[in-house]
Coordinates of C-alpha atoms in Angstrom, one line a residue:
M1 CA -72.1 93.1 111.2
A2 CA -69.1 91.8 109.4
E3 CA -67.7 88.4 110.3
I4 CA -64.6 88.6 112.5
H5 CA -62.0 85.9 112.8
G6 CA -59.3 85.3 115.4
E7 CA -59.0 85.3 119.2
C8 CA -60.1 87.9 121.7
E9 CA -60.2 87.6 125.5
D10 CA -63.6 88.4 126.9
R11 CA -62.6 91.5 128.7
F12 CA -61.5 93.0 125.3
G13 CA -64.8 92.3 123.7
E14 CA -65.4 96.0 122.9
V15 CA -62.3 95.8 120.5
R16 CA -64.1 93.0 118.6
E17 CA -67.3 95.0 118.4
L18 CA -65.4 98.1 117.2
L19 CA -63.7 96.1 114.4
A20 CA -67.0 94.7 113.3
A21 CA -68.6 98.1 113.3
S22 CA -65.7 99.6 111.3
L23 CA -65.8 96.9 108.7
A24 CA -69.5 97.6 108.3
K25 CA -68.8 101.3 107.8
D26 CA -65.3 102.5 106.8
D27 CA -63.0 99.5 106.5
V28 CA -62.7 97.0 103.7
G29 CA -60.2 94.6 105.3
A30 CA -58.5 95.1 108.6
S31 CA -56.7 93.6 111.6
V32 CA -56.3 94.6 115.2
A33 CA -53.9 93.2 117.8
V34 CA -53.4 93.9 121.5
H35 CA -50.4 92.3 123.3
V36 CA -50.0 92.5 127.1
D37 CA -46.8 91.2 128.6
G38 CA -45.9 90.1 125.1
E39 CA -48.9 87.8 124.9
P40 CA -51.7 88.3 122.3
V41 CA -54.9 89.1 124.2
V42 CA -56.5 90.3 120.9
D43 CA -55.7 88.9 117.5
L44 CA -58.5 89.7 115.1
W45 CA -59.1 90.2 111.4
G46 CA -61.9 90.5 109.0
G47 CA -63.3 91.9 105.7
Y48 CA -61.7 91.7 102.3
A49 CA -58.2 92.0 100.8
D50 CA -59.4 93.7 97.7
A51 CA -61.6 96.7 96.9
A52 CA -64.1 94.6 95.0
R53 CA -64.7 92.5 98.2
T54 CA -64.1 89.2 96.5
V55 CA -61.0 88.0 98.3
P56 CA -61.3 87.5 102.1
W57 CA -58.7 89.1 104.5
E58 CA -57.1 86.0 105.9
R59 CA -55.0 85.4 109.0
D60 CA -51.7 85.9 107.1
T61 CA -52.9 88.8 104.8
I62 CA -50.4 91.6 104.8
T63 CA -50.4 95.1 103.4
N64 CA -48.3 98.3 103.1
V65 CA -48.4 100.1 106.4
W66 CA -46.8 103.4 105.3
S67 CA -45.2 105.2 108.2
T68 CA -46.0 102.5 110.7
T69 CA -42.7 101.2 109.2
K70 CA -40.8 104.0 111.1
P71 CA -41.0 102.3 114.5
M72 CA -39.4 99.2 113.0
T73 CA -36.5 101.3 111.6
A74 CA -36.1 103.1 114.9
L75 CA -36.0 99.8 116.8
C76 CA -33.0 98.7 114.7
A77 CA -31.1 101.9 115.7
L78 CA -32.0 101.4 119.3
I79 CA -30.8 97.8 119.2
L80 CA -27.5 98.9 117.8
A81 CA -27.2 101.7 120.4
D82 CA -27.9 99.2 123.2
R83 CA -25.2 96.9 121.8
G84 CA -22.7 99.8 121.9
E85 CA -22.3 99.8 118.1
L86 CA -24.1 103.1 117.5
D87 CA -23.8 106.3 119.6
L88 CA -27.1 108.2 119.2
A89 CA -25.3 111.4 120.4
A90 CA -22.5 111.1 117.8
P91 CA -22.4 113.1 114.6
V92 CA -23.9 111.2 111.7
A93 CA -20.7 111.9 109.8
A94 CA -18.8 109.7 112.3
Y95 CA -20.4 106.7 110.5
W96 CA -21.1 108.3 107.1
P97 CA -18.3 110.7 106.3
E98 CA -19.8 112.0 103.1
F99 CA -22.7 113.3 105.2
A100 CA -20.7 116.1 106.6
A101 CA -21.0 118.1 103.4
A102 CA -22.9 121.4 103.1
G103 CA -22.9 122.2 106.8
K104 CA -24.2 118.9 108.2
E105 CA -21.2 118.1 110.5
R106 CA -23.4 119.1 113.5
V107 CA -26.3 116.7 112.6
L108 CA -26.4 114.0 115.3
V109 CA -27.8 110.5 114.9
R110 CA -30.6 111.4 117.4
H111 CA -31.6 114.3 115.1
L112 CA -32.4 111.8 112.4
L113 CA -34.6 109.8 114.7
S114 CA -36.5 112.9 116.0
H115 CA -37.2 114.7 112.7
T116 CA -34.9 117.6 113.7
A117 CA -32.1 117.1 111.2
G118 CA -33.4 119.7 108.8
L119 CA -33.7 117.2 105.9
P120 CA -37.5 116.7 105.6
V121 CA -37.4 116.3 101.8
W122 CA -34.9 116.2 99.0
D123 CA -34.0 119.6 97.7
G124 CA -33.4 118.6 94.0
P125 CA -35.8 117.0 91.6
M126 CA -36.7 113.6 92.9
T127 CA -39.1 111.0 91.5
V128 CA -40.8 108.0 93.2
E129 CA -38.6 105.8 91.0
D130 CA -35.5 107.4 92.5
L131 CA -36.5 106.0 95.8
Y132 CA -35.8 102.5 94.4
D133 CA -32.1 103.4 94.0
W134 CA -30.7 103.4 97.5
R135 CA -27.3 104.8 96.7
L136 CA -28.8 107.7 94.6
A137 CA -31.3 108.6 97.3
T138 CA -28.8 108.6 100.1
A139 CA -26.0 110.4 98.1
R140 CA -28.4 113.2 97.3
L141 CA -29.2 113.6 101.0
A142 CA -25.6 113.5 101.9
G143 CA -24.9 116.4 99.5
Q144 CA -27.6 118.8 100.6
A145 CA -27.7 121.5 103.3
P146 CA -30.0 121.4 106.3
R147 CA -33.0 123.7 106.2
W148 CA -32.6 124.7 109.8
E149 CA -30.0 124.5 112.6
P150 CA -30.0 120.8 113.4
G151 CA -31.8 120.0 116.6
A152 CA -33.3 123.5 116.9
A153 CA -36.6 122.8 115.1
A154 CA -38.6 119.8 113.9
G155 CA -40.2 119.0 110.5
Y156 CA -41.5 115.5 109.8
H157 CA -39.0 113.6 107.6
A158 CA -41.8 111.5 106.0
I159 CA -39.6 109.6 103.5
T160 CA -36.1 110.8 104.1
Q161 CA -35.9 109.5 107.7
G162 CA -35.8 105.9 106.5
F163 CA -32.9 106.5 104.1
L164 CA -31.0 108.6 106.7
V165 CA -31.3 106.1 109.6
G166 CA -31.1 103.2 107.2
E167 CA -27.8 104.4 105.7
V168 CA -26.3 104.8 109.2
V169 CA -27.4 101.2 110.0
R170 CA -25.8 100.1 106.7
R171 CA -22.5 101.8 107.5
V172 CA -22.4 100.3 111.0
T173 CA -23.5 96.8 110.2
G174 CA -22.6 96.3 106.5
R175 CA -26.2 95.2 106.0
S176 CA -29.2 97.1 104.5
L177 CA -31.9 98.2 107.0
G178 CA -34.3 95.6 105.6
A179 CA -31.8 92.8 105.9
F180 CA -30.8 93.8 109.5
F181 CA -34.4 94.0 110.5
A182 CA -35.2 90.6 109.0
E183 CA -32.1 88.9 110.5
E184 CA -32.0 90.5 113.9
V185 CA -35.6 91.4 114.7
A186 CA -38.4 89.7 112.6
G187 CA -36.6 86.4 112.2
P188 CA -35.8 85.8 115.9
L189 CA -39.3 86.9 116.9
G190 CA -41.1 85.0 114.1
A191 CA -42.8 88.3 113.0
D192 CA -44.4 88.5 109.6
F193 CA -43.1 92.0 108.8
H194 CA -41.0 93.0 105.9
I195 CA -39.1 96.1 104.7
G196 CA -38.6 95.1 101.1
L197 CA -41.1 92.4 100.2
A198 CA -39.9 89.3 98.4
A199 CA -42.0 88.0 95.5
E200 CA -43.0 84.9 97.4
H201 CA -45.3 87.0 99.6
D202 CA -47.2 88.6 96.8
P203 CA -50.1 86.1 96.7
R204 CA -51.2 87.1 100.2
L205 CA -50.7 90.8 99.7
S206 CA -53.7 93.1 100.1
P207 CA -53.3 96.2 97.8
V208 CA -53.7 99.6 99.3
I209 CA -57.1 101.2 98.7
P210 CA -56.6 105.0 98.1
P211 CA -58.6 107.4 100.3
P212 CA -61.8 108.9 98.8
T213 CA -60.2 112.4 98.7
P214 CA -56.5 113.1 98.0
M215 CA -54.2 113.6 101.0
T216 CA -53.2 117.3 101.5
D217 CA -49.6 118.4 101.3
S218 CA -47.7 120.7 103.6
P219 CA -47.7 124.2 102.1
D220 CA -44.4 125.1 103.8
V221 CA -42.4 122.0 102.8
P222 CA -44.0 120.4 99.7
A223 CA -43.5 116.7 99.4
N224 CA -40.5 115.7 97.1
P225 CA -41.1 113.3 95.7
L226 CA -44.9 113.2 95.8
V227 CA -45.8 109.6 96.7
R228 CA -49.3 108.6 95.7
P229 CA -51.2 105.8 97.5
E230 CA -51.3 103.9 94.2
D231 CA -47.5 103.7 94.2
A232 CA -47.6 101.2 97.0
N233 CA -49.4 98.7 94.7
T234 CA -46.5 98.5 92.2
V235 CA -43.9 95.7 92.1
P236 CA -40.9 98.1 92.2
W237 CA -42.3 99.7 95.4
R238 CA -42.7 96.3 97.1
R239 CA -39.2 95.1 96.2
A240 CA -37.4 98.3 97.2
E241 CA -36.4 99.2 100.8
I242 CA -38.0 102.4 101.8
P243 CA -37.6 102.1 105.6
A244 CA -39.9 105.0 106.4
A245 CA -42.8 104.0 104.3
N246 CA -42.9 100.5 102.6
G247 CA -43.0 98.0 105.4
H248 CA -45.5 95.2 104.9
G249 CA -47.3 93.4 107.7
N250 CA -50.5 93.2 109.7
A251 CA -51.6 94.2 113.2
R252 CA -50.3 90.9 114.7
S253 CA -46.7 91.4 113.3
V254 CA -46.6 95.1 114.0
G255 CA -47.8 94.6 117.6
L256 CA -45.5 91.6 118.2
V257 CA -42.3 93.5 117.1
Q258 CA -43.1 96.6 119.1
S259 CA -43.9 94.5 122.2
V260 CA -40.1 94.2 122.6
L261 CA -40.2 97.7 123.9
A262 CA -43.2 97.1 126.1
C263 CA -41.6 94.0 127.6
G264 CA -38.3 95.5 128.6
G265 CA -36.4 94.2 125.6
T266 CA -37.0 90.5 125.9
L267 CA -39.8 88.7 124.1
R268 CA -40.5 85.0 123.5
G269 CA -37.2 84.2 125.1
V270 CA -35.4 86.5 122.7
R271 CA -33.5 89.4 124.2
L272 CA -33.1 92.3 121.8
L273 CA -32.6 95.2 124.2
S274 CA -31.9 96.0 127.8
E275 CA -34.5 97.8 130.0
A276 CA -32.3 101.0 129.6
G277 CA -32.2 100.4 125.9
C278 CA -36.0 100.4 125.7
A279 CA -36.2 103.5 127.8
R280 CA -34.2 105.4 125.1
A281 CA -37.3 105.3 122.9
V282 CA -39.2 107.6 125.2
E283 CA -36.3 110.1 125.9
E284 CA -37.8 113.5 124.9
Q285 CA -35.9 115.0 121.9
F286 CA -38.3 117.7 120.8
R287 CA -41.5 119.3 122.0
G288 CA -43.0 122.1 119.9
F289 CA -44.3 123.0 116.5
D290 CA -43.6 120.7 113.6
R291 CA -42.9 122.7 110.4
V292 CA -44.1 120.0 108.1
L293 CA -47.1 118.6 109.9
G294 CA -48.2 122.1 110.9
T295 CA -49.0 121.1 114.5
R296 CA -47.4 120.6 117.9
M297 CA -45.5 117.3 118.2
W298 CA -43.7 115.5 121.0
Y299 CA -40.8 113.4 119.7
G300 CA -38.8 110.7 121.5
M301 CA -36.0 108.7 119.9
G302 CA -37.7 107.5 116.7
Y303 CA -41.2 107.6 118.1
G304 CA -43.9 110.2 118.9
L305 CA -44.7 110.4 122.6
L306 CA -48.2 110.4 124.1
E307 CA -47.1 110.2 127.8
P308 CA -43.6 110.1 129.3
R309 CA -43.6 106.3 129.0
T310 CA -45.9 105.7 126.1
C311 CA -44.8 106.1 122.4
F312 CA -46.5 105.6 119.1
W313 CA -46.5 106.2 115.4
G314 CA -49.0 105.7 112.6
G315 CA -49.1 105.4 108.8
M316 CA -50.7 107.6 106.1
G317 CA -54.4 106.7 105.9
G318 CA -54.9 105.1 109.2
S319 CA -52.6 102.3 110.5
L320 CA -51.3 102.8 114.1
V321 CA -49.2 101.2 116.8
V322 CA -49.0 102.4 120.4
I323 CA -46.5 101.1 123.0
D324 CA -47.1 101.6 126.7
L325 CA -43.9 100.7 128.6
D326 CA -45.6 100.9 132.0
A327 CA -48.7 98.9 131.1
R328 CA -46.5 96.5 129.1
M329 CA -49.1 96.8 126.3
T330 CA -49.1 97.3 122.6
V331 CA -52.1 98.1 120.4
A332 CA -51.8 97.8 116.6
Y333 CA -54.3 98.4 113.8
V334 CA -53.5 97.7 110.1
M335 CA -56.0 98.0 107.3
N336 CA -56.1 98.3 103.5
R337 CA -58.5 101.2 103.0
M338 CA -56.9 104.6 103.6
L339 CA -59.0 107.5 104.9
S340 CA -58.0 111.1 105.6
Q341 CA -55.3 112.5 107.9
D342 CA -58.0 113.0 110.5
D343 CA -58.9 109.3 110.6
D344 CA -59.4 108.1 114.2
R345 CA -60.2 104.4 113.7
G346 CA -57.0 103.3 115.4
M347 CA -57.6 105.6 118.4
G348 CA -61.0 103.9 119.1
F349 CA -59.2 100.5 119.4
L350 CA -56.6 102.1 121.7
L351 CA -59.2 103.5 124.1
A352 CA -61.2 100.3 124.2
A353 CA -58.0 98.4 125.0
Y354 CA -57.2 100.7 127.9
E355 CA -60.7 100.4 129.2
A356 CA -60.4 96.6 129.2
L357 CA -57.0 96.7 130.9
A358 CA -58.5 98.8 133.7
S359 CA -61.5 96.4 134.2

């Protein structure tokens, strides 16, 4: 079995065993964290930060978590809504006038958060390098027409969601999404999570290890641009702000930030939301077939829903965070080796955490 580092309460011992088994089988380097009432009951890591298995995964190792970035972006919108600075039921164009073009005057802010805005990809030619130009990427979205009646259908906005919500945040606050998150969320909580990674953090970065087989694309809504796992290992990707896909952190920081929701909005003496503000995350926005993912989905306000008071999201290749507002628990898993879309490593840790909580 692989050597595991960190702390784990005895009743959560199965989580430790699962991590050791995963590192011996599928994982190269990984971290798992469970927070209950905002306190870390599991904070474990192990394995290696590189594919060659020469550099240990350390306590402060971070990696690109792909779409596990989305809950961080959603949290920023929920905070602004709770402060009364952003109306989630208002038209996006109320904050971003140019967005009303091409029939989008009926797109509401909540449609952006629930993947129902009809803008799952860019219509025109788009490269990964274009994602590094914020004004270009957002201007192109502002100019295109929705693919369906806003709010009437859902289709996962894999990359576009971050630019859409992020631009609304920028219009409301005058700050980029990454800056707002750093100053209003990560900073006050002491969370090591970054949307737009500064060069000073590069030495402790674990590169993404691509999956053994390529990820499949949606036949109905092909990715545009097509983002490859290797793109995350480039300097331009790290430095850019791609608020749906290029957050960097580990399980500890992911779980810590999302524990704000699990704990009623106040964590470590820092109040970011009211109880009612937290509950907005689990307000059902859509339940039905997702045109991009090709499966049924249940969407809240920026999160997927598992139960009426439990929300989640995960990243391409395996990372995951689940927030149970009733149990006041978060479970987070972050790793460097990506597997297929059907990867269930994170779910194993989740089930083990619930079993421990019930014991």
